JSON list of C-alpha atoms in Angstrom, two decimals:
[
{"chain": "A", "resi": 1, "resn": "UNK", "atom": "CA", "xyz": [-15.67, 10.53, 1.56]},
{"chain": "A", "resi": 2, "resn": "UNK", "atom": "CA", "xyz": [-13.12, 10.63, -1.73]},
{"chain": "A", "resi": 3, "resn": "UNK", "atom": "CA", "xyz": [-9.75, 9.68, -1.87]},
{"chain": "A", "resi": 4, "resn": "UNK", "atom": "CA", "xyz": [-7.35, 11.62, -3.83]},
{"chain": "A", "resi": 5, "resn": "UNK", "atom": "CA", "xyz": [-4.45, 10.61, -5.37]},
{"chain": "A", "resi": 6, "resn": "UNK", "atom": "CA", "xyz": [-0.82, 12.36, -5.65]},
{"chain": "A", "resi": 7, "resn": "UNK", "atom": "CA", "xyz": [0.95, 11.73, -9.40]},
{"chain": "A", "resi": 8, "resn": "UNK", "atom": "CA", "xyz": [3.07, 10.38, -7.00]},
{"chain": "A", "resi": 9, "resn": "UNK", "atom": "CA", "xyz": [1.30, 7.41, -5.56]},
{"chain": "A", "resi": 10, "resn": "UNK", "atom": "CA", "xyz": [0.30, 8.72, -2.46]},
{"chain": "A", "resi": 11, "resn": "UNK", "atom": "CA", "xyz": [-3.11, 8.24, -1.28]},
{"chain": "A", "resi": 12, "resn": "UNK", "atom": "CA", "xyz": [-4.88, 10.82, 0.94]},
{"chain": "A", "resi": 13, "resn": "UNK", "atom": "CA", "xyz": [-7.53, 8.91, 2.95]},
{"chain": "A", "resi": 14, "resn": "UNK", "atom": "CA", "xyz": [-10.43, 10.76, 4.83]},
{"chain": "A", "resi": 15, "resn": "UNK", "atom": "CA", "xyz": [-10.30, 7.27, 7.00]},
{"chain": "A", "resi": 16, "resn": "UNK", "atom": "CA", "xyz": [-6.92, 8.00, 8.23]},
{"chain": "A", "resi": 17, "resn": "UNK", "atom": "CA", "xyz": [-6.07, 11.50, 7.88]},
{"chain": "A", "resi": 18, "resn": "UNK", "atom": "CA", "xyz": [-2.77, 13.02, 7.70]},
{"chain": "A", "resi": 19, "resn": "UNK", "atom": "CA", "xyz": [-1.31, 12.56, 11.56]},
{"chain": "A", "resi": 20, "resn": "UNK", "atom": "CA", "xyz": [1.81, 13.64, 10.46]},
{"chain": "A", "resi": 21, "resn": "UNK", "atom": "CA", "xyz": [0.83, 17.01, 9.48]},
{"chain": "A", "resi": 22, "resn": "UNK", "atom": "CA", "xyz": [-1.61, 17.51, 12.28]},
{"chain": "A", "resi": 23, "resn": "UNK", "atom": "CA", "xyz": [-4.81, 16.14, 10.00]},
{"chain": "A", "resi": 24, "resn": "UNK", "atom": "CA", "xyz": [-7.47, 14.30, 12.11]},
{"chain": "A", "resi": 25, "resn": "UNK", "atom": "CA", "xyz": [-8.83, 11.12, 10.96]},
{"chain": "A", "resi": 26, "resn": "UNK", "atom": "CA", "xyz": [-12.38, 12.34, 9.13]},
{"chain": "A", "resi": 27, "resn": "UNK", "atom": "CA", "xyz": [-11.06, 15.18, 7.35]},
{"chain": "A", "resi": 28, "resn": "UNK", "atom": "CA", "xyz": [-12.11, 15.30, 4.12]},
{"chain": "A", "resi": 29, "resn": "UNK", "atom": "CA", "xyz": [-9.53, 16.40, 1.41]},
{"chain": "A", "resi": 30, "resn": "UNK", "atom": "CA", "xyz": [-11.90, 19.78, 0.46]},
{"chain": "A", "resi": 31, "resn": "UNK", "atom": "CA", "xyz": [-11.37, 20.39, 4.28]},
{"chain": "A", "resi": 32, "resn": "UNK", "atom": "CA", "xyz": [-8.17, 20.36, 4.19]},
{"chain": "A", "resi": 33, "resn": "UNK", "atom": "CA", "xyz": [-6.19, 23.60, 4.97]},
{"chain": "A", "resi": 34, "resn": "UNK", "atom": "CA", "xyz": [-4.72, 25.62, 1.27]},
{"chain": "A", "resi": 35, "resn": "UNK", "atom": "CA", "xyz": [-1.11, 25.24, 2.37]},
{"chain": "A", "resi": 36, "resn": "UNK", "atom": "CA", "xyz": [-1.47, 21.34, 2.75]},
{"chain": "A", "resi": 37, "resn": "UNK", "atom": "CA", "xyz": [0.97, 19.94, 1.06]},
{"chain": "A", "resi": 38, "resn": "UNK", "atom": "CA", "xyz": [1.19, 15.87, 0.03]},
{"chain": "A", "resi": 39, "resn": "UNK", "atom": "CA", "xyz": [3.22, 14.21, 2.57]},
{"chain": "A", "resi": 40, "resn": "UNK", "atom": "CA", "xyz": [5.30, 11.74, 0.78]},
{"chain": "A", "resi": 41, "resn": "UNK", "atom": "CA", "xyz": [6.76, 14.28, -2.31]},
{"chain": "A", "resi": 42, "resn": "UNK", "atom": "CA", "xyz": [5.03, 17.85, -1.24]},
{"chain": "A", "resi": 43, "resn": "UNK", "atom": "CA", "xyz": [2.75, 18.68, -4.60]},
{"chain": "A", "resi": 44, "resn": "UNK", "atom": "CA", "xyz": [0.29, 20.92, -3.39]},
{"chain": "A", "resi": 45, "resn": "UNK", "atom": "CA", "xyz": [-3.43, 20.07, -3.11]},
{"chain": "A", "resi": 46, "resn": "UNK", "atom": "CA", "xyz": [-4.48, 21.04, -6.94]},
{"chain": "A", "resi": 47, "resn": "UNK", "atom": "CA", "xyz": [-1.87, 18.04, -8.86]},
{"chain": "A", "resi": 48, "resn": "UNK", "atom": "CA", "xyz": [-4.27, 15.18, -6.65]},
{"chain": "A", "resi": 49, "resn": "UNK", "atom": "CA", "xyz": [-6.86, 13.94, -8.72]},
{"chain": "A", "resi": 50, "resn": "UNK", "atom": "CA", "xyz": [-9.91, 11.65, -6.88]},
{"chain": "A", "resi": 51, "resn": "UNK", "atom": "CA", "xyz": [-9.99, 7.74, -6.85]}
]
């Protein structure tokens, strides 16, 4: 699976999921749910780009 990248700097990793937010470790970032938001600044799904 892809990781995506935040504008900025985090890293959303299928590996490790999102625990935080409730995301299980395997979840791919298309899986994710539409009002996931990044973690670290909260840009919304569409400014990640893939790694």
């Amino acid at each position: 699976m892809d990781k995506y990248e935040c504008p900025c700097g985090y890293v959303y990793d299928p590996a490790e999921g999102d625990d935080g937010n409730g995301i299980e470790a395997g979840t791919s970032f298309e899986a994710l749910p539409d009002d996931w938001v990044c973690p670290k600044c909260g840009a919304e799904k569409e400014h990640f780009y893939k790694i």
